[in-house]
């Protein structure tokens, strides 16, 4: 009984199910949420540093705005748009609509394409206008 | 044992996750579009930028809903993957970190605005 309990897989049961577009998108929602959370925590830390620890603010600012900062920002912006579009998809489901197999697949593909277009569009615009 | 995660009403948390999400649909978009202003700004410039009829309120609302939504999301992830002692430790840490950072950042951005 105890040994049996230990063997029990944890959700989302990756050991058992073959990854499909629906499950992949679901995992990506969590993954992007975590990236957004890391960005949010970094922003909060920067605001706290800006208000009370100016020396550390300058140091952190220098450390975060290099090319790696840009790279993280692009990943973060994509995470934002992915979570944003997929969140809207979840809201539609929460209203009890869009559950047909073909609709779920089509809305999933839409979320991937839309998040990429929005990310490339926005980051490209920032890049080309020298906004960042 | 599972004080932070299970003593609550799941339906209430389900609704809260959606309410905070809808708020972030707008606030998040505004925040992302504000990134170019904040990226190279120093504390004084951030303060002057926030010194505007609605910008400080928008930033405060963003921080509240961001950390609220984050807390709810991480709570679900921890509930899915952890059991026993680590479950309790992580759930408690999540609440303490999210609430602590939210309050500290709220006070910080408010203090950045020049008097």
mmCIF file of C-alpha atoms in Angstrom:
data_model
loop_
_atom_site.group_PDB
_atom_site.id
_atom_site.type_symbol
_atom_site.label_atom_id
_atom_site.label_comp_id
_atom_site.label_asym_id
_atom_site.label_seq_id
_atom_site.Cartn_x
_atom_site.Cartn_y
_atom_site.Cartn_z
ATOM 1 C CA UNK A 1 0.000 0.000 0.000
ATOM 2 C CA UNK A 2 2.699 2.473 1.009
ATOM 3 C CA UNK A 3 4.963 1.444 -1.873
ATOM 4 C CA UNK A 4 1.984 1.711 -4.187
ATOM 5 C CA UNK A 5 1.318 5.245 -2.951
ATOM 6 C CA UNK A 6 4.894 6.298 -3.649
ATOM 7 C CA UNK A 7 4.640 5.100 -7.251
ATOM 8 C CA UNK A 8 1.679 7.335 -7.950
ATOM 9 C CA UNK A 9 2.506 9.872 -10.698
ATOM 10 C CA UNK A 10 1.983 13.586 -10.125
ATOM 11 C CA UNK A 11 -0.131 15.692 -12.475
ATOM 12 C CA UNK A 12 0.119 16.334 -15.439
ATOM 13 C CA UNK A 13 1.154 12.647 -15.638
ATOM 14 C CA UNK A 14 3.937 13.213 -18.155
ATOM 15 C CA UNK A 15 5.132 9.653 -17.507
ATOM 16 C CA UNK A 16 1.926 8.245 -18.954
ATOM 17 C CA UNK A 17 0.539 10.574 -21.598
ATOM 18 C CA UNK A 18 2.009 11.320 -25.001
ATOM 19 C CA UNK A 19 2.523 15.069 -25.369
ATOM 20 C CA UNK A 20 -0.147 16.586 -27.608
ATOM 21 C CA UNK A 21 -0.643 20.166 -28.726
ATOM 22 C CA UNK A 22 -3.313 20.673 -26.046
ATOM 23 C CA UNK A 23 -1.125 19.420 -23.199
ATOM 24 C CA UNK A 24 1.922 21.245 -24.579
ATOM 25 C CA UNK A 25 -0.015 24.534 -24.615
ATOM 26 C CA UNK A 26 -1.250 23.882 -21.089
ATOM 27 C CA UNK A 27 2.283 23.315 -19.797
ATOM 28 C CA UNK A 28 3.471 26.409 -21.685
ATOM 29 C CA UNK A 29 0.829 28.448 -19.836
ATOM 30 C CA UNK A 30 2.432 27.454 -16.525
ATOM 31 C CA UNK A 31 5.950 27.876 -17.856
ATOM 32 C CA UNK A 32 5.263 31.381 -19.211
ATOM 33 C CA UNK A 33 3.482 32.214 -15.958
ATOM 34 C CA UNK A 34 6.632 31.360 -14.028
ATOM 35 C CA UNK A 35 8.773 33.503 -16.366
ATOM 36 C CA UNK A 36 6.320 36.390 -15.954
ATOM 37 C CA UNK A 37 6.532 35.891 -12.184
ATOM 38 C CA UNK A 38 10.331 36.074 -12.264
ATOM 39 C CA UNK A 39 10.087 39.309 -14.268
ATOM 40 C CA UNK A 40 7.522 40.682 -11.830
ATOM 41 C CA UNK A 41 9.721 39.882 -8.844
ATOM 42 C CA UNK A 42 12.721 41.514 -10.594
ATOM 43 C CA UNK A 43 10.641 44.641 -11.257
ATOM 44 C CA UNK A 44 9.475 44.797 -7.628
ATOM 45 C CA UNK A 45 13.074 44.369 -6.413
ATOM 46 C CA UNK A 46 14.181 47.196 -8.746
ATOM 47 C CA UNK A 47 11.439 49.513 -7.445
ATOM 48 C CA UNK A 48 12.423 48.710 -3.852
ATOM 49 C CA UNK A 49 16.080 49.372 -4.703
ATOM 50 C CA UNK A 50 15.157 52.614 -6.501
ATOM 51 C CA UNK A 51 13.294 53.893 -3.440
ATOM 52 C CA UNK A 52 15.679 52.890 -0.636
ATOM 53 C CA UNK A 53 18.967 51.532 -2.007
ATOM 54 C CA UNK A 54 20.124 53.785 -4.902
ATOM 55 C CA UNK A 55 23.637 52.251 -4.961
ATOM 56 C CA UNK A 56 22.234 48.773 -5.422
ATOM 57 C CA UNK A 57 19.787 50.125 -7.986
ATOM 58 C CA UNK A 58 22.665 51.356 -10.176
ATOM 59 C CA UNK A 59 24.482 48.041 -9.785
ATOM 60 C CA UNK A 60 21.394 45.926 -10.572
ATOM 61 C CA UNK A 61 20.446 48.253 -13.418
ATOM 62 C CA UNK A 62 23.869 47.830 -15.002
ATOM 63 C CA UNK A 63 23.628 44.070 -14.529
ATOM 64 C CA UNK A 64 20.137 43.734 -15.990
ATOM 65 C CA UNK A 65 20.255 45.995 -19.051
ATOM 66 C CA UNK A 66 23.037 44.218 -20.948
ATOM 67 C CA UNK A 67 22.427 41.947 -23.958
ATOM 68 C CA UNK A 68 21.319 39.185 -21.578
ATOM 69 C CA UNK A 69 18.738 41.592 -20.195
ATOM 70 C CA UNK A 70 17.486 42.164 -23.735
ATOM 71 C CA UNK A 71 17.342 38.421 -24.302
ATOM 72 C CA UNK A 72 15.340 37.922 -21.106
ATOM 73 C CA UNK A 73 13.083 40.826 -22.077
ATOM 74 C CA UNK A 74 12.264 39.260 -25.461
ATOM 75 C CA UNK A 75 11.499 35.898 -23.782
ATOM 76 C CA UNK A 76 9.469 37.762 -21.142
ATOM 77 C CA UNK A 77 7.482 39.729 -23.749
ATOM 78 C CA UNK A 78 6.725 36.493 -25.628
ATOM 79 C CA UNK A 79 5.695 34.875 -22.322
ATOM 80 C CA UNK A 80 3.439 37.853 -21.682
ATOM 81 C CA UNK A 81 1.688 37.650 -25.035
ATOM 82 C CA UNK A 82 1.420 33.849 -24.876
ATOM 83 C CA UNK A 83 -0.069 33.986 -21.363
ATOM 84 C CA UNK A 84 -2.284 36.894 -22.460
ATOM 85 C CA UNK A 85 -3.752 35.155 -25.519
ATOM 86 C CA UNK A 86 -3.969 31.729 -23.858
ATOM 87 C CA UNK A 87 -5.526 33.371 -20.797
ATOM 88 C CA UNK A 88 -8.209 34.822 -23.075
ATOM 89 C CA UNK A 89 -8.687 31.287 -24.454
ATOM 90 C CA UNK A 90 -9.173 30.044 -20.895
ATOM 91 C CA UNK A 91 -11.753 32.783 -20.274
ATOM 92 C CA UNK A 92 -13.750 31.590 -23.282
ATOM 93 C CA UNK A 93 -13.607 28.022 -21.894
ATOM 94 C CA UNK A 94 -14.687 29.356 -18.487
ATOM 95 C CA UNK A 95 -17.807 30.689 -20.177
ATOM 96 C CA UNK A 96 -18.463 27.175 -21.454
ATOM 97 C CA UNK A 97 -17.555 27.750 -25.099
ATOM 98 C CA UNK A 98 -14.915 26.603 -27.581
ATOM 99 C CA UNK A 99 -14.650 22.991 -26.419
ATOM 100 C CA UNK A 100 -15.104 21.305 -29.821
ATOM 101 C CA UNK A 101 -12.023 19.335 -30.817
ATOM 102 C CA UNK A 102 -11.405 21.349 -33.975
ATOM 103 C CA UNK A 103 -11.972 24.663 -32.149
ATOM 104 C CA UNK A 104 -9.514 23.752 -29.383
ATOM 105 C CA UNK A 105 -6.848 22.933 -31.970
ATOM 106 C CA UNK A 106 -7.505 26.059 -34.033
ATOM 107 C CA UNK A 107 -7.517 28.388 -31.017
ATOM 108 C CA UNK A 108 -4.277 26.741 -29.839
ATOM 109 C CA UNK A 109 -2.526 27.375 -33.150
ATOM 110 C CA UNK A 110 -3.904 30.932 -33.131
ATOM 111 C CA UNK A 111 -2.412 31.560 -29.665
ATOM 112 C CA UNK A 112 1.053 30.405 -30.792
ATOM 113 C CA UNK A 113 1.027 32.473 -33.992
ATOM 114 C CA UNK A 114 -0.520 35.573 -32.405
ATOM 115 C CA UNK A 115 1.962 35.584 -29.498
ATOM 116 C CA UNK A 116 4.903 35.309 -31.900
ATOM 117 C CA UNK A 117 3.606 38.022 -34.245
ATOM 118 C CA UNK A 118 2.947 40.367 -31.286
ATOM 119 C CA UNK A 119 6.401 39.698 -29.809
ATOM 120 C CA UNK A 120 8.313 40.184 -33.055
ATOM 121 C CA UNK A 121 6.187 43.225 -33.858
ATOM 122 C CA UNK A 122 6.675 44.965 -30.523
ATOM 123 C CA UNK A 123 10.342 44.056 -29.971
ATOM 124 C CA UNK A 124 11.114 44.841 -33.623
ATOM 125 C CA UNK A 125 9.433 48.210 -33.227
ATOM 126 C CA UNK A 126 11.429 48.947 -30.044
ATOM 127 C CA UNK A 127 14.615 47.819 -31.773
ATOM 128 C CA UNK A 128 14.094 49.808 -34.976
ATOM 129 C CA UNK A 129 13.041 53.039 -33.256
ATOM 130 C CA UNK A 130 15.838 52.759 -30.689
ATOM 131 C CA UNK A 131 13.260 52.883 -27.901
ATOM 132 C CA UNK A 132 15.369 50.500 -25.833
ATOM 133 C CA UNK B 1 -0.848 21.109 7.705
ATOM 134 C CA UNK B 2 -2.374 22.447 4.527
ATOM 135 C CA UNK B 3 -3.463 25.686 6.124
ATOM 136 C CA UNK B 4 -2.652 27.981 3.201
ATOM 137 C CA UNK B 5 -3.955 25.933 0.300
ATOM 138 C CA UNK B 6 -6.910 23.832 1.382
ATOM 139 C CA UNK B 7 -8.631 25.791 4.149
ATOM 140 C CA UNK B 8 -9.762 28.098 1.387
ATOM 141 C CA UNK B 9 -12.760 27.934 -0.884
ATOM 142 C CA UNK B 10 -11.536 26.560 -4.272
ATOM 143 C CA UNK B 11 -14.398 28.152 -6.211
ATOM 144 C CA UNK B 12 -13.526 31.513 -4.715
ATOM 145 C CA UNK B 13 -9.891 31.145 -5.789
ATOM 146 C CA UNK B 14 -10.991 30.030 -9.275
ATOM 147 C CA UNK B 15 -13.057 33.215 -9.622
ATOM 148 C CA UNK B 16 -10.291 35.407 -8.144
ATOM 149 C CA UNK B 17 -7.756 33.983 -10.639
ATOM 150 C CA UNK B 18 -10.077 35.104 -13.444
ATOM 151 C CA UNK B 19 -10.975 38.498 -11.969
ATOM 152 C CA UNK B 20 -7.299 39.388 -11.413
ATOM 153 C CA UNK B 21 -6.555 38.026 -14.912
ATOM 154 C CA UNK B 22 -9.127 40.314 -16.541
ATOM 155 C CA UNK B 23 -7.649 43.296 -14.672
ATOM 156 C CA UNK B 24 -4.188 42.316 -15.941
ATOM 157 C CA UNK B 25 -5.434 42.074 -19.534
ATOM 158 C CA UNK B 26 -5.493 45.876 -19.493
ATOM 159 C CA UNK B 27 -2.906 46.727 -16.834
ATOM 160 C CA UNK B 28 -0.412 44.207 -18.239
ATOM 161 C CA UNK B 29 -0.702 45.655 -21.713
ATOM 162 C CA UNK B 30 -0.163 49.157 -20.330
ATOM 163 C CA UNK B 31 2.853 47.925 -18.333
ATOM 164 C CA UNK B 32 4.461 46.196 -21.338
ATOM 165 C CA UNK B 33 4.000 49.317 -23.492
ATOM 166 C CA UNK B 34 5.652 51.362 -20.694
ATOM 167 C CA UNK B 35 8.820 49.226 -20.666
ATOM 168 C CA UNK B 36 10.811 51.547 -23.036
ATOM 169 C CA UNK B 37 10.272 54.459 -20.617
ATOM 170 C CA UNK B 38 11.436 52.443 -17.601
ATOM 171 C CA UNK B 39 14.276 50.411 -19.141
ATOM 172 C CA UNK B 40 16.983 53.101 -18.942
ATOM 173 C CA UNK B 41 15.378 55.345 -16.309
ATOM 174 C CA UNK B 42 17.026 56.203 -12.988
ATOM 175 C CA UNK B 43 14.983 56.491 -9.763
ATOM 176 C CA UNK B 44 14.368 60.232 -10.245
ATOM 177 C CA UNK B 45 13.152 59.726 -13.814
ATOM 178 C CA UNK B 46 10.871 56.868 -12.728
ATOM 179 C CA UNK B 47 9.441 59.138 -10.018
ATOM 180 C CA UNK B 48 8.837 62.006 -12.446
ATOM 181 C CA UNK B 49 7.193 59.611 -14.930
ATOM 182 C CA UNK B 50 4.896 58.282 -12.188
ATOM 183 C CA UNK B 51 3.991 61.855 -11.167
ATOM 184 C CA UNK B 52 0.976 61.994 -13.471
ATOM 185 C CA UNK B 53 -2.811 62.012 -12.759
ATOM 186 C CA UNK B 54 -3.355 58.265 -13.257
ATOM 187 C CA UNK B 55 0.038 56.622 -13.809
ATOM 188 C CA UNK B 56 0.813 56.028 -10.121
ATOM 189 C CA UNK B 57 -2.635 54.481 -9.592
ATOM 190 C CA UNK B 58 -2.186 52.274 -12.668
ATOM 191 C CA UNK B 59 1.232 51.140 -11.366
ATOM 192 C CA UNK B 60 -0.156 50.420 -7.890
ATOM 193 C CA UNK B 61 -3.082 48.481 -9.381
ATOM 194 C CA UNK B 62 -0.673 46.545 -11.628
ATOM 195 C CA UNK B 63 1.443 45.527 -8.618
ATOM 196 C CA UNK B 64 -1.619 44.451 -6.604
ATOM 197 C CA UNK B 65 -3.150 42.334 -9.372
ATOM 198 C CA UNK B 66 0.202 40.983 -10.613
ATOM 199 C CA UNK B 67 1.239 39.573 -7.219
ATOM 200 C CA UNK B 68 -2.284 38.430 -6.398
ATOM 201 C CA UNK B 69 -2.536 36.545 -9.715
ATOM 202 C CA UNK B 70 1.011 35.192 -9.258
ATOM 203 C CA UNK B 71 0.241 33.951 -5.744
ATOM 204 C CA UNK B 72 -2.867 32.106 -6.953
ATOM 205 C CA UNK B 73 -1.036 30.542 -9.913
ATOM 206 C CA UNK B 74 1.994 29.377 -7.926
ATOM 207 C CA UNK B 75 -0.370 28.000 -5.267
ATOM 208 C CA UNK B 76 -1.925 25.686 -7.875
ATOM 209 C CA UNK B 77 1.472 24.572 -9.221
ATOM 210 C CA UNK B 78 2.761 23.777 -5.710
ATOM 211 C CA UNK B 79 -0.471 21.918 -4.969
ATOM 212 C CA UNK B 80 0.063 19.789 -8.074
ATOM 213 C CA UNK B 81 3.691 18.789 -7.535
ATOM 214 C CA UNK B 82 4.436 18.810 -3.813
ATOM 215 C CA UNK B 83 3.202 16.776 -0.889
ATOM 216 C CA UNK B 84 3.777 16.733 2.853
ATOM 217 C CA UNK B 85 6.231 19.025 4.571
ATOM 218 C CA UNK B 86 7.572 20.677 1.398
ATOM 219 C CA UNK B 87 4.032 21.452 0.349
ATOM 220 C CA UNK B 88 3.472 23.437 3.545
ATOM 221 C CA UNK B 89 6.867 25.163 3.370
ATOM 222 C CA UNK B 90 6.425 26.242 -0.253
ATOM 223 C CA UNK B 91 2.799 27.329 0.154
ATOM 224 C CA UNK B 92 3.750 29.472 3.152
ATOM 225 C CA UNK B 93 6.807 30.867 1.372
ATOM 226 C CA UNK B 94 4.701 31.730 -1.660
ATOM 227 C CA UNK B 95 2.184 33.743 0.364
ATOM 228 C CA UNK B 96 4.852 35.509 2.414
ATOM 229 C CA UNK B 97 6.972 36.394 -0.658
ATOM 230 C CA UNK B 98 4.075 37.577 -2.829
ATOM 231 C CA UNK B 99 2.386 39.655 -0.130
ATOM 232 C CA UNK B 100 5.714 41.013 1.154
ATOM 233 C CA UNK B 101 7.004 42.026 -2.280
ATOM 234 C CA UNK B 102 3.645 43.518 -3.222
ATOM 235 C CA UNK B 103 3.466 45.743 -0.140
ATOM 236 C CA UNK B 104 7.143 46.750 -0.324
ATOM 237 C CA UNK B 105 6.894 47.600 -4.042
ATOM 238 C CA UNK B 106 3.664 49.551 -3.462
ATOM 239 C CA UNK B 107 5.309 51.693 -0.789
ATOM 240 C CA UNK B 108 8.430 52.031 -2.989
ATOM 241 C CA UNK B 109 6.688 53.313 -6.145
ATOM 242 C CA UNK B 110 4.559 55.681 -4.054
ATOM 243 C CA UNK B 111 7.693 57.045 -2.408
ATOM 244 C CA UNK B 112 9.429 57.576 -5.752
ATOM 245 C CA UNK B 113 6.951 60.301 -6.775
ATOM 246 C CA UNK B 114 8.453 63.722 -5.964
ATOM 247 C CA UNK B 115 6.602 65.709 -3.317
#
